[in-house]
JSON list of C-alpha atoms in Angstrom, two decimals:
[
{"chain": "X", "resi": 1082, "resn": "UNK", "atom": "CA", "xyz": [5.72, 2.11, 11.32]},
{"chain": "X", "resi": 1083, "resn": "UNK", "atom": "CA", "xyz": [8.66, 3.22, 13.49]},
{"chain": "X", "resi": 1084, "resn": "UNK", "atom": "CA", "xyz": [9.96, -0.06, 14.37]},
{"chain": "X", "resi": 1085, "resn": "UNK", "atom": "CA", "xyz": [13.79, -0.61, 14.98]},
{"chain": "X", "resi": 1086, "resn": "UNK", "atom": "CA", "xyz": [13.55, -3.08, 11.80]},
{"chain": "X", "resi": 1087, "resn": "UNK", "atom": "CA", "xyz": [12.88, 0.15, 9.78]},
{"chain": "X", "resi": 1088, "resn": "UNK", "atom": "CA", "xyz": [14.96, 2.86, 11.67]},
{"chain": "X", "resi": 1089, "resn": "UNK", "atom": "CA", "xyz": [18.43, 2.51, 12.79]},
{"chain": "X", "resi": 1090, "resn": "UNK", "atom": "CA", "xyz": [18.51, 4.16, 16.30]},
{"chain": "X", "resi": 1091, "resn": "UNK", "atom": "CA", "xyz": [22.27, 5.16, 16.10]},
{"chain": "X", "resi": 1092, "resn": "UNK", "atom": "CA", "xyz": [21.70, 7.63, 13.26]},
{"chain": "X", "resi": 1093, "resn": "UNK", "atom": "CA", "xyz": [23.20, 5.70, 10.24]},
{"chain": "X", "resi": 1094, "resn": "UNK", "atom": "CA", "xyz": [21.00, 4.50, 7.77]},
{"chain": "X", "resi": 1095, "resn": "UNK", "atom": "CA", "xyz": [19.18, 0.88, 8.02]},
{"chain": "X", "resi": 1096, "resn": "UNK", "atom": "CA", "xyz": [19.20, -1.64, 5.30]},
{"chain": "X", "resi": 1097, "resn": "UNK", "atom": "CA", "xyz": [15.58, -0.73, 4.81]},
{"chain": "X", "resi": 1098, "resn": "UNK", "atom": "CA", "xyz": [16.11, 2.90, 4.26]},
{"chain": "X", "resi": 1099, "resn": "UNK", "atom": "CA", "xyz": [19.09, 2.17, 2.02]},
{"chain": "X", "resi": 1100, "resn": "UNK", "atom": "CA", "xyz": [16.72, -0.14, -0.23]},
{"chain": "X", "resi": 1101, "resn": "UNK", "atom": "CA", "xyz": [14.05, 2.34, -0.40]},
{"chain": "X", "resi": 1102, "resn": "UNK", "atom": "CA", "xyz": [16.38, 5.13, -1.30]},
{"chain": "X", "resi": 1103, "resn": "UNK", "atom": "CA", "xyz": [18.10, 2.90, -4.11]},
{"chain": "X", "resi": 1104, "resn": "UNK", "atom": "CA", "xyz": [14.78, 2.15, -5.55]},
{"chain": "X", "resi": 1105, "resn": "UNK", "atom": "CA", "xyz": [13.38, 5.64, -5.39]},
{"chain": "X", "resi": 1106, "resn": "UNK", "atom": "CA", "xyz": [10.55, 4.72, -2.95]},
{"chain": "X", "resi": 1107, "resn": "UNK", "atom": "CA", "xyz": [9.39, 7.46, -0.57]},
{"chain": "X", "resi": 1108, "resn": "UNK", "atom": "CA", "xyz": [8.76, 6.03, 2.83]},
{"chain": "X", "resi": 1109, "resn": "UNK", "atom": "CA", "xyz": [6.16, 7.69, 4.96]},
{"chain": "X", "resi": 1110, "resn": "UNK", "atom": "CA", "xyz": [6.50, 6.54, 8.63]},
{"chain": "X", "resi": 1111, "resn": "UNK", "atom": "CA", "xyz": [3.40, 6.79, 11.19]},
{"chain": "X", "resi": 1112, "resn": "UNK", "atom": "CA", "xyz": [3.39, 9.25, 13.94]},
{"chain": "X", "resi": 1113, "resn": "UNK", "atom": "CA", "xyz": [5.10, 8.32, 17.12]},
{"chain": "X", "resi": 1114, "resn": "UNK", "atom": "CA", "xyz": [2.91, 6.83, 19.83]},
{"chain": "X", "resi": 1115, "resn": "UNK", "atom": "CA", "xyz": [-0.21, 6.96, 17.67]},
{"chain": "X", "resi": 1116, "resn": "UNK", "atom": "CA", "xyz": [-1.18, 3.40, 16.74]},
{"chain": "X", "resi": 1117, "resn": "UNK", "atom": "CA", "xyz": [-4.14, 4.40, 14.86]},
{"chain": "X", "resi": 1118, "resn": "UNK", "atom": "CA", "xyz": [-1.98, 5.99, 11.94]},
{"chain": "X", "resi": 1119, "resn": "UNK", "atom": "CA", "xyz": [-1.02, 2.22, 11.19]},
{"chain": "X", "resi": 1120, "resn": "UNK", "atom": "CA", "xyz": [-4.73, 1.32, 11.12]},
{"chain": "X", "resi": 1121, "resn": "UNK", "atom": "CA", "xyz": [-4.84, 0.73, 7.14]},
{"chain": "X", "resi": 1122, "resn": "UNK", "atom": "CA", "xyz": [-1.81, -1.30, 6.88]},
{"chain": "X", "resi": 1123, "resn": "UNK", "atom": "CA", "xyz": [-2.52, -3.37, 9.91]},
{"chain": "X", "resi": 1124, "resn": "UNK", "atom": "CA", "xyz": [-6.29, -4.15, 8.43]},
{"chain": "X", "resi": 1125, "resn": "UNK", "atom": "CA", "xyz": [-4.51, -5.08, 5.24]},
{"chain": "X", "resi": 1126, "resn": "UNK", "atom": "CA", "xyz": [-2.07, -7.74, 7.06]},
{"chain": "X", "resi": 1127, "resn": "UNK", "atom": "CA", "xyz": [-5.05, -9.04, 8.94]},
{"chain": "X", "resi": 1128, "resn": "UNK", "atom": "CA", "xyz": [-6.94, -9.41, 5.87]},
{"chain": "X", "resi": 1129, "resn": "UNK", "atom": "CA", "xyz": [-3.80, -11.30, 4.24]},
{"chain": "X", "resi": 1130, "resn": "UNK", "atom": "CA", "xyz": [-3.46, -13.66, 7.04]},
{"chain": "X", "resi": 1131, "resn": "UNK", "atom": "CA", "xyz": [-7.35, -14.48, 6.83]},
{"chain": "X", "resi": 1132, "resn": "UNK", "atom": "CA", "xyz": [-7.07, -15.08, 2.99]},
{"chain": "X", "resi": 1133, "resn": "UNK", "atom": "CA", "xyz": [-3.50, -16.05, 1.99]},
{"chain": "X", "resi": 1134, "resn": "UNK", "atom": "CA", "xyz": [-4.30, -19.78, 1.97]},
{"chain": "X", "resi": 1135, "resn": "UNK", "atom": "CA", "xyz": [-6.35, -18.94, -1.29]},
{"chain": "X", "resi": 1136, "resn": "UNK", "atom": "CA", "xyz": [-3.58, -17.45, -3.08]},
{"chain": "X", "resi": 1137, "resn": "UNK", "atom": "CA", "xyz": [-0.34, -18.69, -4.75]},
{"chain": "X", "resi": 1138, "resn": "UNK", "atom": "CA", "xyz": [1.45, -15.17, -3.98]},
{"chain": "X", "resi": 1139, "resn": "UNK", "atom": "CA", "xyz": [1.20, -11.93, -2.34]},
{"chain": "X", "resi": 1140, "resn": "UNK", "atom": "CA", "xyz": [0.74, -10.28, -5.61]},
{"chain": "X", "resi": 1141, "resn": "UNK", "atom": "CA", "xyz": [-2.35, -12.60, -6.44]},
{"chain": "X", "resi": 1142, "resn": "UNK", "atom": "CA", "xyz": [-3.69, -11.56, -3.09]},
{"chain": "X", "resi": 1143, "resn": "UNK", "atom": "CA", "xyz": [-3.13, -7.94, -3.77]},
{"chain": "X", "resi": 1144, "resn": "UNK", "atom": "CA", "xyz": [-5.11, -8.09, -7.19]},
{"chain": "X", "resi": 1145, "resn": "UNK", "atom": "CA", "xyz": [-7.93, -9.63, -5.27]},
{"chain": "X", "resi": 1146, "resn": "UNK", "atom": "CA", "xyz": [-7.78, -7.20, -2.32]},
{"chain": "X", "resi": 1147, "resn": "UNK", "atom": "CA", "xyz": [-7.79, -4.26, -4.71]},
{"chain": "X", "resi": 1148, "resn": "UNK", "atom": "CA", "xyz": [-10.49, -5.31, -6.92]},
{"chain": "X", "resi": 1149, "resn": "UNK", "atom": "CA", "xyz": [-12.97, -6.91, -4.45]},
{"chain": "X", "resi": 1150, "resn": "UNK", "atom": "CA", "xyz": [-16.11, -5.21, -3.64]},
{"chain": "X", "resi": 1151, "resn": "UNK", "atom": "CA", "xyz": [-15.81, -3.26, -0.16]},
{"chain": "X", "resi": 1152, "resn": "UNK", "atom": "CA", "xyz": [-18.72, -2.07, 1.95]},
{"chain": "X", "resi": 1153, "resn": "UNK", "atom": "CA", "xyz": [-16.78, 1.37, 2.94]},
{"chain": "X", "resi": 1154, "resn": "UNK", "atom": "CA", "xyz": [-16.99, 2.39, -1.04]},
{"chain": "X", "resi": 1155, "resn": "UNK", "atom": "CA", "xyz": [-19.56, 3.04, -3.23]},
{"chain": "X", "resi": 1156, "resn": "UNK", "atom": "CA", "xyz": [-21.79, -0.01, -2.78]},
{"chain": "X", "resi": 1157, "resn": "UNK", "atom": "CA", "xyz": [-24.64, 0.99, -5.02]},
{"chain": "X", "resi": 1158, "resn": "UNK", "atom": "CA", "xyz": [-22.26, 0.55, -8.23]},
{"chain": "X", "resi": 1159, "resn": "UNK", "atom": "CA", "xyz": [-20.32, -2.29, -6.53]},
{"chain": "X", "resi": 1160, "resn": "UNK", "atom": "CA", "xyz": [-17.10, -0.11, -6.49]},
{"chain": "X", "resi": 1161, "resn": "UNK", "atom": "CA", "xyz": [-14.07, -1.68, -5.50]},
{"chain": "X", "resi": 1162, "resn": "UNK", "atom": "CA", "xyz": [-10.92, 0.05, -3.78]},
{"chain": "X", "resi": 1163, "resn": "UNK", "atom": "CA", "xyz": [-8.91, 0.13, -7.29]},
{"chain": "X", "resi": 1164, "resn": "UNK", "atom": "CA", "xyz": [-11.91, 2.02, -8.97]},
{"chain": "X", "resi": 1165, "resn": "UNK", "atom": "CA", "xyz": [-12.43, 4.39, -5.93]},
{"chain": "X", "resi": 1166, "resn": "UNK", "atom": "CA", "xyz": [-8.63, 5.35, -6.24]},
{"chain": "X", "resi": 1167, "resn": "UNK", "atom": "CA", "xyz": [-9.15, 6.00, -9.66]},
{"chain": "X", "resi": 1168, "resn": "UNK", "atom": "CA", "xyz": [-12.62, 8.11, -9.25]},
{"chain": "X", "resi": 1169, "resn": "UNK", "atom": "CA", "xyz": [-11.11, 10.24, -6.44]},
{"chain": "X", "resi": 1170, "resn": "UNK", "atom": "CA", "xyz": [-7.64, 10.72, -8.17]},
{"chain": "X", "resi": 1171, "resn": "UNK", "atom": "CA", "xyz": [-6.04, 13.40, -10.68]},
{"chain": "X", "resi": 1172, "resn": "UNK", "atom": "CA", "xyz": [-6.31, 11.91, -13.82]},
{"chain": "X", "resi": 1173, "resn": "UNK", "atom": "CA", "xyz": [-3.49, 13.50, -15.33]},
{"chain": "X", "resi": 1174, "resn": "UNK", "atom": "CA", "xyz": [-1.20, 12.08, -12.41]},
{"chain": "X", "resi": 1175, "resn": "UNK", "atom": "CA", "xyz": [-2.64, 8.66, -13.41]},
{"chain": "X", "resi": 1176, "resn": "UNK", "atom": "CA", "xyz": [-1.98, 8.90, -17.05]},
{"chain": "X", "resi": 1177, "resn": "UNK", "atom": "CA", "xyz": [1.62, 10.34, -16.29]},
{"chain": "X", "resi": 1178, "resn": "UNK", "atom": "CA", "xyz": [2.21, 7.19, -13.90]},
{"chain": "X", "resi": 1179, "resn": "UNK", "atom": "CA", "xyz": [0.73, 4.80, -16.53]},
{"chain": "X", "resi": 1180, "resn": "UNK", "atom": "CA", "xyz": [3.12, 6.41, -19.34]},
{"chain": "X", "resi": 1181, "resn": "UNK", "atom": "CA", "xyz": [6.20, 6.10, -17.27]},
{"chain": "X", "resi": 1182, "resn": "UNK", "atom": "CA", "xyz": [5.30, 2.47, -16.45]},
{"chain": "X", "resi": 1183, "resn": "UNK", "atom": "CA", "xyz": [4.64, 1.66, -20.16]},
{"chain": "X", "resi": 1184, "resn": "UNK", "atom": "CA", "xyz": [8.06, 3.00, -21.04]},
{"chain": "X", "resi": 1185, "resn": "UNK", "atom": "CA", "xyz": [9.95, 0.91, -18.80]}
]
């Protein structure tokens, strides 16, 4: 999103940009005047609004969201989003990510 809550229109860094930088998070904004590029996150928030009453925290919701069956994925084997990411990704990168997480 390119909303003013994320970007300071006066040229200096917003609090959001500073937070991301301090925490080593790379932010990839959507393209200007193209709401379709926000589709995935908008769908996520729609699902969260529909189901949040079932969970004690957003972390619990994310666990459910990433581990549920999904019609757009490999339905024959009941693939969930988390499994699709693993199947489609470079396993060496995942191993390095896990090793870095484990060392913390």
